[in-house]
mmCIF file of C-alpha atoms and ligand atoms in Angstrom:
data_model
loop_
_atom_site.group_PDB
_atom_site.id
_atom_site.type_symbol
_atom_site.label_atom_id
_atom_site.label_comp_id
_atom_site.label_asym_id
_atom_site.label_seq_id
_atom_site.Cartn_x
_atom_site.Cartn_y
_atom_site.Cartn_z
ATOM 1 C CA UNK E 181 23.030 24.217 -15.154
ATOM 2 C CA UNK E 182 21.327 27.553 -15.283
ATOM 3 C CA UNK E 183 22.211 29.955 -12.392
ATOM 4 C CA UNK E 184 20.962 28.700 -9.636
ATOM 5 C CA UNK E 185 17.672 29.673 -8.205
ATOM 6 C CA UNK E 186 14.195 28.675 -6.592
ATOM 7 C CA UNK E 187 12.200 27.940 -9.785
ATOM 8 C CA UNK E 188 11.133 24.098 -10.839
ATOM 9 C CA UNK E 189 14.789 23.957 -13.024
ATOM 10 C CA UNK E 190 16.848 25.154 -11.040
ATOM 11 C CA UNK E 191 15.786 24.742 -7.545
ATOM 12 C CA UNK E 192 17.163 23.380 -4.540
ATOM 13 C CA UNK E 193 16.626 19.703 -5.947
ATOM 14 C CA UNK E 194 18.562 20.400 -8.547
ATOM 15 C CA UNK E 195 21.406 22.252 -6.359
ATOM 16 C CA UNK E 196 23.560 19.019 -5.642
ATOM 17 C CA UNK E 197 24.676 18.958 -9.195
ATOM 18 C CA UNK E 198 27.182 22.147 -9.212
ATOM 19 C CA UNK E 199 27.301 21.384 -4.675
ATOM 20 C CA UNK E 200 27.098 17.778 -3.878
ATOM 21 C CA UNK E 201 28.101 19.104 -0.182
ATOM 22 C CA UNK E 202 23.948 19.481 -0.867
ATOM 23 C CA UNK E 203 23.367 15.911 0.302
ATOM 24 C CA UNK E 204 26.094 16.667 3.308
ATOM 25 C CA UNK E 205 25.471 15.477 6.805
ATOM 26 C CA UNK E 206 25.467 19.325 8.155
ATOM 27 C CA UNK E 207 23.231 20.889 5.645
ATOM 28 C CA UNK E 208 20.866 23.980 6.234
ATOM 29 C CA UNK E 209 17.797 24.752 7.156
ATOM 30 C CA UNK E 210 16.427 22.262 9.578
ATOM 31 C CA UNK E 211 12.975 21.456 11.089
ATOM 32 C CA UNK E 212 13.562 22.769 15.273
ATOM 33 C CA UNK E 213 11.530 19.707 16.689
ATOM 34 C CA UNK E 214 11.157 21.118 20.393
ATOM 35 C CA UNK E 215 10.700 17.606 21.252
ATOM 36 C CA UNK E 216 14.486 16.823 20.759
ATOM 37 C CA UNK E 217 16.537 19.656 21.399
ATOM 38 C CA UNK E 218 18.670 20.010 24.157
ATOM 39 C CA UNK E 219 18.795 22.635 26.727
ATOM 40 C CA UNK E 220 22.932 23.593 27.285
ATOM 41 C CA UNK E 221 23.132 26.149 30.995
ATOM 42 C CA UNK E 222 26.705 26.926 29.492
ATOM 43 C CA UNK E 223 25.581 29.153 26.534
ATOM 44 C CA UNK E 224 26.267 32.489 27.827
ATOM 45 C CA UNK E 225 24.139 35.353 26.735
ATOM 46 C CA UNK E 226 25.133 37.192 23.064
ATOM 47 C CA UNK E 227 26.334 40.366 22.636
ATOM 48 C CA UNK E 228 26.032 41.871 18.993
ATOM 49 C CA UNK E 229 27.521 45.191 18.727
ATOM 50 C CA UNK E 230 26.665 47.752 15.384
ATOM 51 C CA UNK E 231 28.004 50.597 14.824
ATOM 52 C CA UNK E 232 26.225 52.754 11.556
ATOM 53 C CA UNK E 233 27.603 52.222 8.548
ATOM 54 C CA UNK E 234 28.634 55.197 6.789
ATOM 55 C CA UNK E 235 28.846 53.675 3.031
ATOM 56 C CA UNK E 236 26.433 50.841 2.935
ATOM 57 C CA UNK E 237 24.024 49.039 -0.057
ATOM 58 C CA UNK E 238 20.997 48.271 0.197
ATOM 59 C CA UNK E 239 21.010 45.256 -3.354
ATOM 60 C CA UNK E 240 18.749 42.721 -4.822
ATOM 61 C CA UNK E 241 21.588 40.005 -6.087
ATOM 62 C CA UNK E 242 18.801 38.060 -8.064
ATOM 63 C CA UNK E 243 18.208 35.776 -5.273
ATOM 64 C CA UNK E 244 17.851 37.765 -2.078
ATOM 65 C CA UNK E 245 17.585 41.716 -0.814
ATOM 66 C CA UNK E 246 20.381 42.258 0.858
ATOM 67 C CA UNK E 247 21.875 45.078 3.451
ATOM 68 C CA UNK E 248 25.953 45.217 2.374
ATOM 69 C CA UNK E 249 28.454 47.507 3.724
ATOM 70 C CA UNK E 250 31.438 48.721 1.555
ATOM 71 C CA UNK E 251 33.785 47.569 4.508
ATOM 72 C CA UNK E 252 34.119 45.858 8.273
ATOM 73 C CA UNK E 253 33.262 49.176 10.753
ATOM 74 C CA UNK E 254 33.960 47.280 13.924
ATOM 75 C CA UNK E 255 30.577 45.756 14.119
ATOM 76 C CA UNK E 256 30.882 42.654 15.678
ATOM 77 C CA UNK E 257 29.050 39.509 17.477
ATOM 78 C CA UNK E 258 30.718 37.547 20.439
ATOM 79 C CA UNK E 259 29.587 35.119 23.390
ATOM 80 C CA UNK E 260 26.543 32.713 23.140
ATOM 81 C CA UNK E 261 28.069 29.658 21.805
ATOM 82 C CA UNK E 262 31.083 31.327 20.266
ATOM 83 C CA UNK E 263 34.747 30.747 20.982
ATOM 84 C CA UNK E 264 35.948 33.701 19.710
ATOM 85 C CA UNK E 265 35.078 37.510 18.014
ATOM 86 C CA UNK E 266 32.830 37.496 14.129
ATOM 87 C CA UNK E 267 32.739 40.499 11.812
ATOM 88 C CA UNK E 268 29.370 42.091 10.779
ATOM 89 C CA UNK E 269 29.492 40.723 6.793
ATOM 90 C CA UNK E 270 25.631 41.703 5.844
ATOM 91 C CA UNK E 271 21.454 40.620 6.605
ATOM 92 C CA UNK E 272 19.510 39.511 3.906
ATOM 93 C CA UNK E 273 15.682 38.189 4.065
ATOM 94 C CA UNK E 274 14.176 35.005 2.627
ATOM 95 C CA UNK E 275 10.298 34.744 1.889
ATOM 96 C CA UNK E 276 6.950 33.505 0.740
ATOM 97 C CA UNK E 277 4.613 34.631 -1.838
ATOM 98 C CA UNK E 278 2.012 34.500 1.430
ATOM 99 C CA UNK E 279 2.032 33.860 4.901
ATOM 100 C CA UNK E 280 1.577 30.640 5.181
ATOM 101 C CA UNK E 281 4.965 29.796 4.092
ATOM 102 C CA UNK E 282 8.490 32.052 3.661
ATOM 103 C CA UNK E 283 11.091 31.277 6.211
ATOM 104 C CA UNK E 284 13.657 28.879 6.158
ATOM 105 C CA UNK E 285 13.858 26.795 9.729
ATOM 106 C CA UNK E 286 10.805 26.063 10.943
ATOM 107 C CA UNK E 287 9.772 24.942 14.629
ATOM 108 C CA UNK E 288 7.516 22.095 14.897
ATOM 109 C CA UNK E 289 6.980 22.119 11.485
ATOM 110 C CA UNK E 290 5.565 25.937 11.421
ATOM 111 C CA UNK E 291 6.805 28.074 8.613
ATOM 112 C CA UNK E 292 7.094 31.853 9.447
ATOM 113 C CA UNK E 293 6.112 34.463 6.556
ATOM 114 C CA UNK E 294 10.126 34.977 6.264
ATOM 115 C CA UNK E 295 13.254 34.809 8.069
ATOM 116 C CA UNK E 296 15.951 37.655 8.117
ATOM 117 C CA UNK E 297 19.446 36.306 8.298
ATOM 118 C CA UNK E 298 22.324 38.345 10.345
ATOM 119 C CA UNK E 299 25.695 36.736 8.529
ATOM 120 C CA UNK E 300 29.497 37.363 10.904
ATOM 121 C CA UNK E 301 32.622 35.592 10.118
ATOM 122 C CA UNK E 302 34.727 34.443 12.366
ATOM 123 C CA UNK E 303 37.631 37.268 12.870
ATOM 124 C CA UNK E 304 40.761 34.754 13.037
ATOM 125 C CA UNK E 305 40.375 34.543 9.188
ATOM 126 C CA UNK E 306 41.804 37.125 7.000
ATOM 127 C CA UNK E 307 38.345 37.739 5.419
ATOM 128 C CA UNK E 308 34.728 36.559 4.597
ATOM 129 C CA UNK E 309 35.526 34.343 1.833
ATOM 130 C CA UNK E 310 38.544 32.418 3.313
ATOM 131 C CA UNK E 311 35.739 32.073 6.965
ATOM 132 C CA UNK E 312 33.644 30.395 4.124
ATOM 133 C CA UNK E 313 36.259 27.897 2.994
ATOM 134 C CA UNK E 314 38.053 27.706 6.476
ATOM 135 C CA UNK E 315 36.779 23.868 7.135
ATOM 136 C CA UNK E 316 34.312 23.088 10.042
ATOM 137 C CA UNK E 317 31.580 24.717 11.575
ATOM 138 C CA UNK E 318 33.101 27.927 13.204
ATOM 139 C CA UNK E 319 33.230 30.290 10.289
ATOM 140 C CA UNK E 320 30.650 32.127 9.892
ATOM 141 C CA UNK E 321 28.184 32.806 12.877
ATOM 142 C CA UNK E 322 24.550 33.446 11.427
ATOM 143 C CA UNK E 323 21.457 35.037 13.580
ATOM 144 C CA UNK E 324 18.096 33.727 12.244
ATOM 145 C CA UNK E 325 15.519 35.855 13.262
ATOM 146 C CA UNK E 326 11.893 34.517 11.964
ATOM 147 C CA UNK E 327 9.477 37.105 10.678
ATOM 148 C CA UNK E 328 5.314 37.276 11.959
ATOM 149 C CA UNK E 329 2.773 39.628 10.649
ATOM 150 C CA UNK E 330 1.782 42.100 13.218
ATOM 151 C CA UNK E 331 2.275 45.742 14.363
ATOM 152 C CA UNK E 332 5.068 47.777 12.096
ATOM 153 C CA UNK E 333 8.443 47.094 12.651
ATOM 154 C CA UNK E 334 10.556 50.785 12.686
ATOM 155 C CA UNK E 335 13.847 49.719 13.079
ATOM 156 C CA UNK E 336 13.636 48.036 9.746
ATOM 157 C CA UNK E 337 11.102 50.497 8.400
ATOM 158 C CA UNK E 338 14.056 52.377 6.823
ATOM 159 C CA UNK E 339 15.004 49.323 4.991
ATOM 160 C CA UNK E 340 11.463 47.923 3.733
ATOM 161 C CA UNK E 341 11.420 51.585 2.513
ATOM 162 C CA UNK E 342 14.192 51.484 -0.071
ATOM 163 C CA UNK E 343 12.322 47.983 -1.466
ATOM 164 C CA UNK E 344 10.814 49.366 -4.549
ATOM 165 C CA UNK E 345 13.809 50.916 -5.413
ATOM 166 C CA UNK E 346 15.509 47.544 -6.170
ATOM 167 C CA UNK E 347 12.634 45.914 -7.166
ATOM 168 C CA UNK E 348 14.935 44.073 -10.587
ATOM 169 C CA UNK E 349 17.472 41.971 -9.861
ATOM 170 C CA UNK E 350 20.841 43.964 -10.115
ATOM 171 C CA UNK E 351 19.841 47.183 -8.579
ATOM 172 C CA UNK E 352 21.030 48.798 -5.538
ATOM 173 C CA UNK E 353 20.522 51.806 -3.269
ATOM 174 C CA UNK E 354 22.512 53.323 -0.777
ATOM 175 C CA UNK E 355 21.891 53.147 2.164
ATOM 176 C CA UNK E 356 21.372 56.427 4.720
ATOM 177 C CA UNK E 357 24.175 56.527 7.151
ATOM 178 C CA UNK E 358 21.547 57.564 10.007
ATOM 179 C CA UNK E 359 20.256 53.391 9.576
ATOM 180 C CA UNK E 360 20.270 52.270 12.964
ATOM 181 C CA UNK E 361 21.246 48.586 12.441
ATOM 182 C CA UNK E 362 20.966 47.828 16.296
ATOM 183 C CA UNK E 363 17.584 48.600 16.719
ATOM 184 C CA UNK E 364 16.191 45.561 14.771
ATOM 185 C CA UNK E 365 18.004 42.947 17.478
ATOM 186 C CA UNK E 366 15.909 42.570 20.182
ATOM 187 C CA UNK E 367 17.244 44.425 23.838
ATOM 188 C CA UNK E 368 18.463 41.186 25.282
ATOM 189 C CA UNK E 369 19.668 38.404 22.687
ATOM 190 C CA UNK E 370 18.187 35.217 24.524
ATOM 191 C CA UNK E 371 15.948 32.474 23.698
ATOM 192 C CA UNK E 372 17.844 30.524 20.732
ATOM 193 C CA UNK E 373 18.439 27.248 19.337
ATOM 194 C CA UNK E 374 22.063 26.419 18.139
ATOM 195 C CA UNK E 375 23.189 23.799 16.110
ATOM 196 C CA UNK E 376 26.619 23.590 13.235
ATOM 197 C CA UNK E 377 25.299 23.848 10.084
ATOM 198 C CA UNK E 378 26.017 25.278 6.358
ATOM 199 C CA UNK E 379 24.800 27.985 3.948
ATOM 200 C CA UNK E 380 21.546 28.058 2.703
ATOM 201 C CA UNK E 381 22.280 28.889 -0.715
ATOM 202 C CA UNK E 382 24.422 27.678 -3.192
ATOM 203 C CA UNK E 383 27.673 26.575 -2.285
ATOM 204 C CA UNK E 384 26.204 25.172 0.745
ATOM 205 C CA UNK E 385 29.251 25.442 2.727
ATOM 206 C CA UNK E 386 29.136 23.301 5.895
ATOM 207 C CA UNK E 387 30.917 26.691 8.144
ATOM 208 C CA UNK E 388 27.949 28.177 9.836
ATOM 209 C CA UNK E 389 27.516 28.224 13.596
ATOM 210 C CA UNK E 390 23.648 28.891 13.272
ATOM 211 C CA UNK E 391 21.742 30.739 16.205
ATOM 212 C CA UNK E 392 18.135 30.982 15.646
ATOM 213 C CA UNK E 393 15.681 33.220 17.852
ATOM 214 C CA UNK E 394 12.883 31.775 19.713
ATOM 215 C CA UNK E 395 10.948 34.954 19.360
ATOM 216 C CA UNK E 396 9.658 35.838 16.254
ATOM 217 C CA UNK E 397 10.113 40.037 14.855
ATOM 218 C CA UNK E 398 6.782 41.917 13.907
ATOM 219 C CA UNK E 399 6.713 43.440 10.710
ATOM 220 C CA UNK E 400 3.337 45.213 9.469
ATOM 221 C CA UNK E 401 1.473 43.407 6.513
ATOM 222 C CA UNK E 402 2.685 46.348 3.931
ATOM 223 C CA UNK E 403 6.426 45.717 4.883
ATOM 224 C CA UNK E 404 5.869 42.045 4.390
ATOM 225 C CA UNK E 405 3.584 43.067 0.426
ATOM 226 C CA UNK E 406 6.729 45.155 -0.169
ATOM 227 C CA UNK E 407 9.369 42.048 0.022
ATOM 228 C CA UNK E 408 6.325 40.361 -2.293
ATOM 229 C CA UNK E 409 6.564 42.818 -5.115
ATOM 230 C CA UNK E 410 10.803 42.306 -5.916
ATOM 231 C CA UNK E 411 11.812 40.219 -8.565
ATOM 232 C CA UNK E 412 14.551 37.910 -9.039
ATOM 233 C CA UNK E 413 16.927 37.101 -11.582
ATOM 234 C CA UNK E 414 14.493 34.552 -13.657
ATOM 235 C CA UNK E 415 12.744 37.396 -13.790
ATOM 236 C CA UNK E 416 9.501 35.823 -11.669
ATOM 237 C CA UNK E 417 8.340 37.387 -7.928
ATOM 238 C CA UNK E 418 11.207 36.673 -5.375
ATOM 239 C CA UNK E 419 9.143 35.112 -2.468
ATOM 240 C CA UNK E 420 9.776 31.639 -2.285
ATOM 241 C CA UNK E 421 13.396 32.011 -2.218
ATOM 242 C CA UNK E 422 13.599 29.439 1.184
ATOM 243 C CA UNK E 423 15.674 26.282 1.079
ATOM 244 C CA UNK E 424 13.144 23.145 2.533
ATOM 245 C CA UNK E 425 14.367 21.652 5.822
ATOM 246 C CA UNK E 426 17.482 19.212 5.492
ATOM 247 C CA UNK E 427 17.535 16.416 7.555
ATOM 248 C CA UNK E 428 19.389 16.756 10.762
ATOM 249 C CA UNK E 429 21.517 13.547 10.623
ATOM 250 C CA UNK E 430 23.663 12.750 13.683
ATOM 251 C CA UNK E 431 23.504 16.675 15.221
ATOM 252 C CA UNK E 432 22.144 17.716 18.456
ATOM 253 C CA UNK E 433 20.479 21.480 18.396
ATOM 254 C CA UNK E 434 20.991 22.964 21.943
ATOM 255 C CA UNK E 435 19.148 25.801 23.270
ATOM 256 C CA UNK E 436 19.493 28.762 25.741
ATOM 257 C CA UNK E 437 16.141 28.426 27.252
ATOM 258 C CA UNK E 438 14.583 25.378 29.120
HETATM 259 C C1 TM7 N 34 26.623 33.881 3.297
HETATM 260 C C2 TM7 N 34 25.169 33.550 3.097
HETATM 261 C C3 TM7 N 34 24.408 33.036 4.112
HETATM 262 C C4 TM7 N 34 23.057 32.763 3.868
HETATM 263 S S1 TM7 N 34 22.058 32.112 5.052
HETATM 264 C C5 TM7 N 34 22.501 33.014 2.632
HETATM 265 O O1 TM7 N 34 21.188 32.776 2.420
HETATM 266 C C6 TM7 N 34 23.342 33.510 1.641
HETATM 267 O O2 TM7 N 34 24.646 33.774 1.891
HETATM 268 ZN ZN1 ZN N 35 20.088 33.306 4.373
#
């Protein structure tokens, strides 16, 4: 199969082919039906903790943009549901050609205009790659943060700004070391659903401890154009790149909020 991607050959349908976890049990993204999650006192509040990153990318890997630093600085992400410490690994974005349509959970059936994913890996594994492979749904620990059109978002101005410079699929920027990755998170990290789940790309790993927030981010409608103009490694615009919603099987999704 050609590289995977989000075009008609070689979309998520056709994913299961190379990953027949695809058809899993614990598959990513889901529909949040407020209807039928669960409300759980004992999540405790999150902490996420950043600290700048002194040598860090800024990359379009054909499928995603992505924010990549050369090496673990101590950033970490503990409490809520989690048992124990994850590593800071990278955020990356996923969205629609308009906004009607972009992100990659969806609540009630309602698309956002995009989603920006916050991926950590659980810190009792030597690295990121052996959290992927480590078996069950405690490896990774990924923050979902939906996107909405509204007033301009600063924290990640300096980030929508280096967009056009990796508009083709391959390129890369670095990052200035004055980014201020702890100013995108919201002051207090409440409001989520939870629920074990996998990867959204390709291999659809079933390791991911997802935590999406109930509030949606504002981003202006130029930072939102700007993710609209990148392209991705078939060479067609990048928006679109969202997996549909996988169906939920025999999980519960618990929240922090009643
Ligand atoms: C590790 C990883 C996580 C997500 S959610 C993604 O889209 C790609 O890679
Ligand atoms: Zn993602």
């Amino acid at each position: 199969m050609a590289p995977w991607g989000y075009e008609k050959d070689n979309g998520p349908a056709h994913w299961h082919k190379d990953c027949p976890i695809a058809n899993g049990k614990n598959q990513s993204p889901i529909d949040l039906i407020n209807g039928e999650v669960k409300y759980d006192s004992g999540l405790k509040p999150l902490t996420a903790k950043y600290v700048p990153f002194s040598d860090a990318k800024f990359l379009n890997n054909g499928h995603s943009v992505q924010f990549q630093p050369s090496a673990g600085n101590g950033s970490e992400l503990t409490g809520g549901p989690l048992a124990v410490k994850y590593n800071f690994e990278q955020f990356h974005f996923h969205w629609g050609n308009n906004d009607t349509e972009g992100s990659e959970h969806r609540v009630d059936g309602k698309m956002y205009p995009a989603e920006l994913h916050f991926v950590h890996w659980n810190s009792t594994n030597p690295s990121f790659k052996d959290a992927v492979g480590s078996g069950g749904p405690n490896g990774l620990a990924v923050l979902g943060f939906f996107l909405k059109v509204g007033a301009e978002n600063a924290a990640l101005k300096p980030i929508t700004d280096l967009i056009p410079k990796v508009k083709d699929a391959g390129t890369s920027v670095t990052v200035p070391s004055n980014f201020d990755m702890q100013a995108i998170l919201p002051a207090t990290l409440t409001d989520y659903y939870t629920y074990d789940g996998s990867l959204t790309t390709p291999p659809l790993a079933e390791c991911v401890k997802w935590i999406v927030f109930k509030q949606p981010l504002e981003v202006s409608a130029a930072q939102m154009e700007a993710f609209r103009s990148v392209i991705n490694r078939d060479g067609k615009p990048m928006g679109g790149n969202y997996r549909p919603p996988c169906p939920l099987h025999d999980r519960a999704v618990k929240t922090s909020f009643k």
